[in-house]
PDB file of C-alpha atoms in Angstrom:
ATOM      1  CA  MET A   1      72.566  99.864 103.473  1.00 32.00           C
ATOM      2  CA  ILE A   2      68.747  99.200 103.711  1.00 34.00           C
ATOM      3  CA  LYS A   3      66.649 102.100 102.631  1.00 37.00           C
ATOM      4  CA  ARG A   4      63.533 102.776 104.840  1.00 36.00           C
ATOM      5  CA  GLU A   5      60.804 105.050 103.991  1.00 44.00           C
ATOM      6  CA  GLY A   6      59.968 108.082 106.255  1.00 45.00           C
ATOM      7  CA  LEU A   7      63.485 108.584 107.540  1.00 40.00           C
ATOM      8  CA  GLY A   8      64.643 111.467 105.540  1.00 43.00           C
ATOM      9  CA  TRP A   9      64.310 113.885 108.397  1.00 41.00           C
ATOM     10  CA  THR A  10      67.107 111.967 110.250  1.00 40.00           C
ATOM     11  CA  PHE A  11      69.948 113.400 108.252  1.00 44.00           C
ATOM     12  CA  ASP A  12      69.376 117.021 109.317  1.00 42.00           C
ATOM     13  CA  THR A  13      69.944 116.042 112.956  1.00 45.00           C
ATOM     14  CA  VAL A  14      73.559 115.164 112.289  1.00 47.00           C
ATOM     15  CA  SER A  15      74.276 117.766 109.596  1.00 47.00           C
ATOM     16  CA  ASP A  16      77.746 118.732 110.681  1.00 55.00           C
ATOM     17  CA  ILE A  17      78.933 114.954 111.115  1.00 63.00           C
ATOM     18  CA  TYR A  18      77.349 114.208 107.730  1.00 56.00           C
ATOM     19  CA  GLU A  19      79.147 116.953 106.094  1.00 54.00           C
ATOM     20  CA  LYS A  20      82.418 115.887 107.436  1.00 62.00           C
ATOM     21  CA  MET A  21      82.039 112.044 106.971  1.00 63.00           C
ATOM     22  CA  ARG A  22      80.056 111.543 103.847  1.00 68.00           C
ATOM     23  CA  PRO A  23      82.289 111.249 100.679  1.00 76.00           C
ATOM     24  CA  GLY A  24      82.143 113.401  97.580  1.00 89.00           C
ATOM     25  CA  TYR A  25      82.390 111.979  94.046  1.00 95.00           C
ATOM     26  CA  THR A  26      85.146 111.205  91.735  1.00 96.00           C
ATOM     27  CA  GLY A  27      86.357 113.787  89.201  1.00 97.00           C
ATOM     28  CA  GLU A  28      85.743 111.240  86.341  1.00 98.00           C
ATOM     29  CA  LEU A  29      82.026 111.138  87.316  1.00 98.00           C
ATOM     30  CA  TYR A  30      81.820 115.028  86.840  1.00 98.00           C
ATOM     31  CA  GLN A  31      83.651 114.890  83.512  1.00 98.00           C
ATOM     32  CA  ALA A  32      81.172 112.319  82.263  1.00 98.00           C
ATOM     33  CA  ILE A  33      78.417 114.744  83.094  1.00 98.00           C
ATOM     34  CA  PHE A  34      80.121 117.652  81.299  1.00 98.00           C
ATOM     35  CA  ASP A  35      80.892 115.432  78.323  1.00 98.00           C
ATOM     36  CA  TYR A  36      77.138 114.812  78.152  1.00 98.00           C
ATOM     37  CA  ILE A  37      76.062 118.534  78.693  1.00 98.00           C
ATOM     38  CA  PRO A  38      78.485 121.481  78.871  1.00 97.00           C
ATOM     39  CA  VAL A  39      77.882 123.577  82.042  1.00 98.00           C
ATOM     40  CA  ASN A  40      79.059 127.112  82.152  1.00 98.00           C
ATOM     41  CA  GLU A  41      78.146 130.684  83.381  1.00 97.00           C
ATOM     42  CA  LEU A  42      75.127 130.717  81.150  1.00 98.00           C
ATOM     43  CA  SER A  43      73.653 127.525  82.642  1.00 98.00           C
ATOM     44  CA  ASN A  44      70.700 127.461  85.058  1.00 98.00           C
ATOM     45  CA  VAL A  45      71.005 124.331  87.357  1.00 98.00           C
ATOM     46  CA  VAL A  46      68.974 122.849  90.234  1.00 98.00           C
ATOM     47  CA  GLU A  47      70.417 120.367  92.697  1.00 98.00           C
ATOM     48  CA  VAL A  48      67.723 118.111  94.342  1.00 98.00           C
ATOM     49  CA  GLY A  49      68.679 117.422  97.993  1.00 96.00           C
ATOM     50  CA  ILE A  50      72.053 119.241  98.568  1.00 96.00           C
ATOM     51  CA  GLY A  51      72.616 117.705 102.018  1.00 91.00           C
ATOM     52  CA  GLY A  52      76.180 118.654 103.180  1.00 91.00           C
ATOM     53  CA  GLY A  53      77.179 119.773  99.742  1.00 94.00           C
ATOM     54  CA  GLN A  54      79.283 116.908  98.949  1.00 93.00           C
ATOM     55  CA  ALA A  55      78.315 116.850  95.209  1.00 96.00           C
ATOM     56  CA  THR A  56      77.878 120.587  94.619  1.00 97.00           C
ATOM     57  CA  GLN A  57      81.341 122.421  94.241  1.00 96.00           C
ATOM     58  CA  PRO A  58      82.443 120.825  90.925  1.00 97.00           C
ATOM     59  CA  ILE A  59      79.102 122.171  89.482  1.00 98.00           C
ATOM     60  CA  LEU A  60      79.512 125.475  91.053  1.00 98.00           C
ATOM     61  CA  ARG A  61      82.908 125.944  89.748  1.00 97.00           C
ATOM     62  CA  THR A  62      81.753 126.106  86.232  1.00 98.00           C
ATOM     63  CA  GLY A  63      80.145 129.535  87.173  1.00 98.00           C
ATOM     64  CA  CYS A  64      76.589 128.392  86.648  1.00 98.00           C
ATOM     65  CA  ARG A  65      73.545 129.668  88.583  1.00 98.00           C
ATOM     66  CA  LEU A  66      72.681 126.945  91.036  1.00 98.00           C
ATOM     67  CA  THR A  67      69.678 126.633  93.171  1.00 98.00           C
ATOM     68  CA  ALA A  68      69.522 123.900  95.680  1.00 98.00           C
ATOM     69  CA  ALA A  69      66.457 122.176  97.124  1.00 97.00           C
ATOM     70  CA  GLU A  70      67.104 121.061 100.620  1.00 95.00           C
ATOM     71  CA  TYR A  71      64.394 119.883 103.135  1.00 92.00           C
ATOM     72  CA  GLY A  72      66.741 120.177 106.224  1.00 90.00           C
ATOM     73  CA  GLU A  73      67.076 123.647 107.804  1.00 91.00           C
ATOM     74  CA  HIS A  74      70.586 122.822 109.296  1.00 89.00           C
ATOM     75  CA  PHE A  75      71.830 121.503 106.022  1.00 90.00           C
ATOM     76  CA  SER A  76      70.450 124.705 104.253  1.00 95.00           C
ATOM     77  CA  GLU A  77      72.336 126.939 106.589  1.00 94.00           C
ATOM     78  CA  LEU A  78      75.534 124.843 106.484  1.00 93.00           C
ATOM     79  CA  CYS A  79      75.473 125.161 102.694  1.00 96.00           C
ATOM     80  CA  ARG A  80      74.751 128.839 102.601  1.00 96.00           C
ATOM     81  CA  GLU A  81      77.809 129.289 104.655  1.00 94.00           C
ATOM     82  CA  LYS A  82      79.895 126.679 102.808  1.00 95.00           C
ATOM     83  CA  PHE A  83      79.328 128.190  99.371  1.00 97.00           C
ATOM     84  CA  LYS A  84      78.929 131.867 100.233  1.00 96.00           C
ATOM     85  CA  GLU A  85      81.776 132.844  97.993  1.00 97.00           C
ATOM     86  CA  TYR A  86      79.493 131.859  94.993  1.00 97.00           C
ATOM     87  CA  PRO A  87      77.057 134.690  94.188  1.00 96.00           C
ATOM     88  CA  ASN A  88      75.018 132.561  91.974  1.00 97.00           C
ATOM     89  CA  PHE A  89      74.273 129.899  94.654  1.00 98.00           C
ATOM     90  CA  SER A  90      71.029 129.764  96.590  1.00 98.00           C
ATOM     91  CA  VAL A  91      69.120 127.275  98.802  1.00 98.00           C
ATOM     92  CA  VAL A  92      65.362 126.874  98.994  1.00 98.00           C
ATOM     93  CA  THR A  93      64.442 125.077 102.275  1.00 97.00           C
ATOM     94  CA  ASN A  94      61.509 122.640 101.536  1.00 96.00           C
ATOM     95  CA  LYS A  95      60.988 119.223  99.942  1.00 95.00           C
ATOM     96  CA  PHE A  96      61.796 119.247  96.377  1.00 97.00           C
ATOM     97  CA  GLU A  97      58.295 118.110  95.381  1.00 96.00           C
ATOM     98  CA  ASN A  98      56.791 121.157  97.286  1.00 96.00           C
ATOM     99  CA  ILE A  99      58.824 123.875  95.613  1.00 97.00           C
ATOM    100  CA  ASP A 100      57.400 125.646  92.606  1.00 97.00           C
ATOM    101  CA  PHE A 101      60.032 125.707  89.962  1.00 98.00           C
ATOM    102  CA  GLU A 102      59.337 127.282  86.575  1.00 98.00           C
ATOM    103  CA  GLU A 103      58.827 125.026  83.602  1.00 98.00           C
ATOM    104  CA  ASP A 104      61.160 124.894  80.630  1.00 98.00           C
ATOM    105  CA  THR A 105      63.738 126.837  82.467  1.00 98.00           C
ATOM    106  CA  TYR A 106      66.688 124.744  83.538  1.00 98.00           C
ATOM    107  CA  ASP A 107      69.752 123.258  81.608  1.00 98.00           C
ATOM    108  CA  LEU A 108      70.617 120.638  84.190  1.00 98.00           C
ATOM    109  CA  VAL A 109      68.828 119.060  87.249  1.00 98.00           C
ATOM    110  CA  PHE A 110      71.092 116.827  89.297  1.00 98.00           C
ATOM    111  CA  SER A 111      70.731 114.782  92.523  1.00 98.00           C
ATOM    112  CA  ALA A 112      73.417 112.986  94.447  1.00 97.00           C
ATOM    113  CA  SER A 113      72.400 110.134  96.685  1.00 93.00           C
ATOM    114  CA  ALA A 114      68.972 112.057  97.384  1.00 94.00           C
ATOM    115  CA  PHE A 115      66.524 111.284  94.636  1.00 97.00           C
ATOM    116  CA  HIS A 116      65.321 107.993  96.073  1.00 93.00           C
ATOM    117  CA  TRP A 117      63.654 110.132  98.784  1.00 91.00           C
ATOM    118  CA  VAL A 118      61.358 111.713  96.094  1.00 96.00           C
ATOM    119  CA  PRO A 119      58.422 109.560  94.959  1.00 96.00           C
ATOM    120  CA  GLU A 120      59.223 108.492  91.344  1.00 97.00           C
ATOM    121  CA  GLU A 121      55.816 109.332  89.912  1.00 97.00           C
ATOM    122  CA  ILE A 122      56.150 112.912  91.338  1.00 98.00           C
ATOM    123  CA  GLY A 123      59.993 113.513  90.892  1.00 98.00           C
ATOM    124  CA  TYR A 124      60.543 112.474  87.240  1.00 98.00           C
ATOM    125  CA  PRO A 125      57.663 114.322  85.647  1.00 98.00           C
ATOM    126  CA  LYS A 126      58.649 117.436  87.794  1.00 98.00           C
ATOM    127  CA  VAL A 127      62.206 117.407  86.716  1.00 98.00           C
ATOM    128  CA  PHE A 128      61.025 116.770  82.925  1.00 98.00           C
ATOM    129  CA  SER A 129      58.807 119.908  83.184  1.00 98.00           C
ATOM    130  CA  MET A 130      61.559 122.110  84.662  1.00 98.00           C
ATOM    131  CA  LEU A 131      64.053 121.351  81.972  1.00 98.00           C
ATOM    132  CA  LYS A 132      64.439 123.229  78.643  1.00 98.00           C
ATOM    133  CA  SER A 133      64.390 121.120  75.603  1.00 98.00           C
ATOM    134  CA  GLY A 134      67.786 119.546  75.451  1.00 98.00           C
ATOM    135  CA  GLY A 135      68.081 119.831  79.186  1.00 98.00           C
ATOM    136  CA  VAL A 136      69.675 117.059  81.231  1.00 98.00           C
ATOM    137  CA  PHE A 137      68.690 115.149  84.416  1.00 98.00           C
ATOM    138  CA  ALA A 138      71.802 113.654  86.055  1.00 98.00           C
ATOM    139  CA  ARG A 139      71.186 111.200  88.983  1.00 98.00           C
ATOM    140  CA  PHE A 140      74.060 109.651  90.733  1.00 98.00           C
ATOM    141  CA  ALA A 141      74.779 107.919  94.089  1.00 96.00           C
ATOM    142  CA  ASN A 142      77.360 106.062  96.160  1.00 95.00           C
ATOM    143  CA  HIS A 143      76.878 102.479  97.092  1.00 96.00           C
ATOM    144  CA  PRO A 144      79.211 101.236  99.869  1.00 94.00           C
ATOM    145  CA  TYR A 145      80.214  97.565 100.251  1.00 95.00           C
ATOM    146  CA  PHE A 146      81.857  95.828 103.039  1.00 91.00           C
ATOM    147  CA  ASP A 147      85.619  95.026 103.281  1.00 95.00           C
ATOM    148  CA  LYS A 148      86.427  92.274 100.852  1.00 94.00           C
ATOM    149  CA  GLY A 149      90.018  91.734 102.161  1.00 94.00           C
ATOM    150  CA  ARG A 150      88.878  91.079 105.783  1.00 96.00           C
ATOM    151  CA  PRO A 151      86.269  88.354 105.726  1.00 95.00           C
ATOM    152  CA  ASP A 152      86.592  87.369 109.337  1.00 97.00           C
ATOM    153  CA  LEU A 153      85.797  91.001 110.287  1.00 97.00           C
ATOM    154  CA  MET A 154      82.799  91.160 107.881  1.00 95.00           C
ATOM    155  CA  GLU A 155      81.474  87.893 109.360  1.00 95.00           C
ATOM    156  CA  GLU A 156      81.659  89.378 112.881  1.00 97.00           C
ATOM    157  CA  ILE A 157      80.098  92.690 111.963  1.00 97.00           C
ATOM    158  CA  GLN A 158      77.292  90.802 110.240  1.00 96.00           C
ATOM    159  CA  LYS A 159      76.663  89.006 113.555  1.00 96.00           C
ATOM    160  CA  ILE A 160      76.509  92.234 115.402  1.00 97.00           C
ATOM    161  CA  TYR A 161      74.039  93.464 112.860  1.00 96.00           C
ATOM    162  CA  GLY A 162      71.892  90.458 113.477  1.00 96.00           C
ATOM    163  CA  GLU A 163      71.931  91.086 117.244  1.00 97.00           C
ATOM    164  CA  TYR A 164      71.290  94.838 117.027  1.00 97.00           C
ATOM    165  CA  TYR A 165      70.096  96.223 113.822  1.00 96.00           C
ATOM    166  CA  TYR A 166      67.857  93.463 112.514  1.00 96.00           C
ATOM    167  CA  LYS A 167      66.573  92.740 116.030  1.00 96.00           C
ATOM    168  CA  PHE A 168      65.489  96.346 116.592  1.00 95.00           C
ATOM    169  CA  TYR A 169      63.747  96.533 113.287  1.00 94.00           C
ATOM    170  CA  ASN A 170      62.368  93.028 113.743  1.00 96.00           C
ATOM    171  CA  LYS A 171      63.439  92.091 110.266  1.00 93.00           C
ATOM    172  CA  ARG A 172      64.965  89.003 108.801  1.00 94.00           C
ATOM    173  CA  GLN A 173      68.576  89.492 108.324  1.00 94.00           C
ATOM    174  CA  GLU A 174      69.693  90.017 104.707  1.00 86.00           C
ATOM    175  CA  ILE A 175      72.988  89.154 103.047  1.00 83.00           C
ATOM    176  CA  PRO A 176      74.592  92.379 101.783  1.00 84.00           C
ATOM    177  CA  GLU A 177      75.085  92.323  97.921  1.00 91.00           C
ATOM    178  CA  GLU A 178      77.409  94.623  96.049  1.00 95.00           C
ATOM    179  CA  TYR A 179      75.918  97.140  93.748  1.00 97.00           C
ATOM    180  CA  GLY A 180      76.378  96.260  90.135  1.00 96.00           C
ATOM    181  CA  GLU A 181      75.787  97.239  86.455  1.00 96.00           C
ATOM    182  CA  GLU A 182      72.328  95.574  86.232  1.00 97.00           C
ATOM    183  CA  GLU A 183      71.047  97.796  89.096  1.00 97.00           C
ATOM    184  CA  ALA A 184      72.602 100.857  87.397  1.00 97.00           C
ATOM    185  CA  ARG A 185      71.068  99.947  83.996  1.00 97.00           C
ATOM    186  CA  LEU A 186      67.526  99.403  85.469  1.00 97.00           C
ATOM    187  CA  ARG A 187      67.674 102.754  87.348  1.00 97.00           C
ATOM    188  CA  ALA A 188      68.838 104.623  84.276  1.00 98.00           C
ATOM    189  CA  PHE A 189      66.008 103.479  82.125  1.00 98.00           C
ATOM    190  CA  VAL A 190      63.301 104.458  84.611  1.00 98.00           C
ATOM    191  CA  ALA A 191      63.602 107.834  82.856  1.00 98.00           C
ATOM    192  CA  LEU A 192      62.243 106.528  79.652  1.00 98.00           C
ATOM    193  CA  LYS A 193      58.883 105.941  81.163  1.00 97.00           C
ATOM    194  CA  TYR A 194      58.605 109.777  81.755  1.00 98.00           C
ATOM    195  CA  GLY A 195      59.642 110.968  78.312  1.00 98.00           C
ATOM    196  CA  PHE A 196      63.439 111.349  78.677  1.00 98.00           C
ATOM    197  CA  ARG A 197      65.674 110.117  75.860  1.00 98.00           C
ATOM    198  CA  ASP A 198      69.471 109.365  75.200  1.00 98.00           C
ATOM    199  CA  ILE A 199      69.851 107.310  78.219  1.00 98.00           C
ATOM    200  CA  GLN A 200      73.341 106.669  79.498  1.00 98.00           C
ATOM    201  CA  TYR A 201      74.855 105.107  82.625  1.00 98.00           C
ATOM    202  CA  ARG A 202      78.321 104.513  84.084  1.00 98.00           C
ATOM    203  CA  LEU A 203      79.881 103.132  87.077  1.00 98.00           C
ATOM    204  CA  PHE A 204      82.989 104.417  88.943  1.00 98.00           C
ATOM    205  CA  PHE A 205      84.824 102.727  91.786  1.00 98.00           C
ATOM    206  CA  ARG A 206      87.077 103.600  94.828  1.00 96.00           C
ATOM    207  CA  THR A 207      88.117 102.417  98.180  1.00 97.00           C
ATOM    208  CA  ARG A 208      88.049 104.248 101.519  1.00 95.00           C
ATOM    209  CA  THR A 209      89.841 102.994 104.649  1.00 96.00           C
ATOM    210  CA  PHE A 210      88.719 104.088 108.190  1.00 95.00           C
ATOM    211  CA  GLN A 211      89.860 103.676 111.732  1.00 96.00           C
ATOM    212  CA  ALA A 212      87.320 102.223 114.026  1.00 96.00           C
ATOM    213  CA  GLU A 213      86.141 105.620 115.510  1.00 94.00           C
ATOM    214  CA  GLU A 214      85.846 107.100 112.026  1.00 93.00           C
ATOM    215  CA  TYR A 215      83.838 104.225 110.742  1.00 95.00           C
ATOM    216  CA  THR A 216      81.268 104.362 113.465  1.00 93.00           C
ATOM    217  CA  ALA A 217      80.996 108.067 112.962  1.00 90.00           C
ATOM    218  CA  LEU A 218      80.218 107.301 109.298  1.00 91.00           C
ATOM    219  CA  LEU A 219      77.454 104.804 110.351  1.00 92.00           C
ATOM    220  CA  GLY A 220      75.942 107.533 112.368  1.00 88.00           C
ATOM    221  CA  THR A 221      75.114 109.378 109.367  1.00 85.00           C
ATOM    222  CA  TYR A 222      72.908 106.784 107.917  1.00 87.00           C
ATOM    223  CA  SER A 223      69.220 107.329 108.394  1.00 80.00           C
ATOM    224  CA  ASP A 224      68.219 103.797 109.533  1.00 87.00           C
ATOM    225  CA  HIS A 225      71.124 103.731 111.954  1.00 91.00           C
ATOM    226  CA  ILE A 226      70.149 107.242 113.385  1.00 87.00           C
ATOM    227  CA  ALA A 227      66.750 106.100 114.012  1.00 87.00           C
ATOM    228  CA  ILE A 228      67.710 103.148 116.267  1.00 91.00           C
ATOM    229  CA  GLU A 229      67.106 103.878 119.975  1.00 92.00           C
ATOM    230  CA  GLU A 230      69.925 105.723 121.361  1.00 91.00           C
ATOM    231  CA  THR A 231      70.964 103.190 124.012  1.00 96.00           C
ATOM    232  CA  ILE A 232      70.801 100.333 121.413  1.00 96.00           C
ATOM    233  CA  ARG A 233      72.642 102.346 118.911  1.00 94.00           C
ATOM    234  CA  ARG A 234      75.395 103.154 121.407  1.00 96.00           C
ATOM    235  CA  ASP A 235      75.997  99.534 122.348  1.00 97.00           C
ATOM    236  CA  PHE A 236      75.652  98.506 118.602  1.00 97.00           C
ATOM    237  CA  PHE A 237      78.375 100.924 117.554  1.00 96.00           C
ATOM    238  CA  ALA A 238      80.605  99.997 120.451  1.00 97.00           C
ATOM    239  CA  LYS A 239      80.598  96.334 119.436  1.00 98.00           C
ATOM    240  CA  ILE A 240      81.455  97.378 115.844  1.00 97.00           C
ATOM    241  CA  LYS A 241      84.302  99.455 116.970  1.00 97.00           C
ATOM    242  CA  GLU A 242      85.572  96.657 119.137  1.00 98.00           C
ATOM    243  CA  ALA A 243      85.461  94.235 116.275  1.00 98.00           C
ATOM    244  CA  ILE A 244      87.378  96.516 114.057  1.00 98.00           C
ATOM    245  CA  GLU A 245      90.027  97.174 116.677  1.00 97.00           C
ATOM    246  CA  TRP A 246      90.263  93.359 117.339  1.00 97.00           C
ATOM    247  CA  HIS A 247      90.901  92.747 113.565  1.00 96.00           C
ATOM    248  CA  GLY A 248      93.780  95.276 113.158  1.00 96.00           C
ATOM    249  CA  GLY A 249      92.078  98.641 113.684  1.00 97.00           C
ATOM    250  CA  GLU A 250      90.972  99.405 110.148  1.00 97.00           C
ATOM    251  CA  ILE A 251      88.157  98.698 107.797  1.00 98.00           C
ATOM    252  CA  THR A 252      88.161  99.333 103.992  1.00 98.00           C
ATOM    253  CA  ILE A 253      84.901 100.209 102.241  1.00 96.00           C
ATOM    254  CA  TYR A 254      84.451  99.436  98.493  1.00 97.00           C
ATOM    255  CA  ASP A 255      82.467 102.051  96.762  1.00 96.00           C
ATOM    256  CA  THR A 256      80.489 101.828  93.460  1.00 98.00           C
ATOM    257  CA  MET A 257      79.246 105.091  92.205  1.00 97.00           C
ATOM    258  CA  ASP A 258      76.522 105.036  89.601  1.00 98.00           C
ATOM    259  CA  LEU A 259      75.697 107.930  87.156  1.00 98.00           C
ATOM    260  CA  GLN A 260      72.488 108.045  85.220  1.00 98.00           C
ATOM    261  CA  LEU A 261      71.995 110.561  82.471  1.00 98.00           C
ATOM    262  CA  ALA A 262      68.901 111.463  80.613  1.00 98.00           C
ATOM    263  CA  LYS A 263      67.814 114.320  78.202  1.00 98.00           C
ATOM    264  CA  LYS A 264      64.518 116.067  77.540  1.00 98.00           C
ATOM    265  CA  PRO A 265      63.957 116.050  73.810  1.00 98.00           C
TER     266      PRO A 265
END
């Protein structure tokens, strides 16, 4: 999906649907983090942009103290309730860049599909200052790609995007590209500019299959889709739902999850 600036506020308007529809991450991804840095009850951790808490529980289960930074009030309340059984969990409701975190204090700072909302020149130096020597920044995200096994459906959906999405934003239609290793590598090595070392990155893969109604609900959690004018968005989603139903009633999404790891010397 296309990233647009200034749309971060949209997620909090659909917090319940977001929490239900957005996926978590594979166990292999978390194991790669824990192989890079052990996390336990002595660890002090910050999550940047907790959202609906899709990435949080595997970290909390280590027994660590976890503080989440979350701009959305609805998301903050949702996660306080969701993780209330963890006494070492807390949420600060504000933008990450506006929160005063102590320097040289944290063992791990991580962010899942959220750090792109923080300006690079602010986010990386702030994370670096927060971490202890030997502390780790883990940045990961999910990148969905269209159904490779149903090219006719994908062609029809692209036509619908041209008619609604690109017309609404008055943009030239783009051909979707699958996220790959080169993009992950470039993202990983951004951290070098800000003093981090021991850069590593990995890719993980999965598929998810949706019924038409489920898929349009998922689309309704993407910021640039939420921001489309309501009547246009309703017709847009109805056309996509109709196309999926015409082509067998299901759509499969191919996910690529990238993980970038970096250490403060």
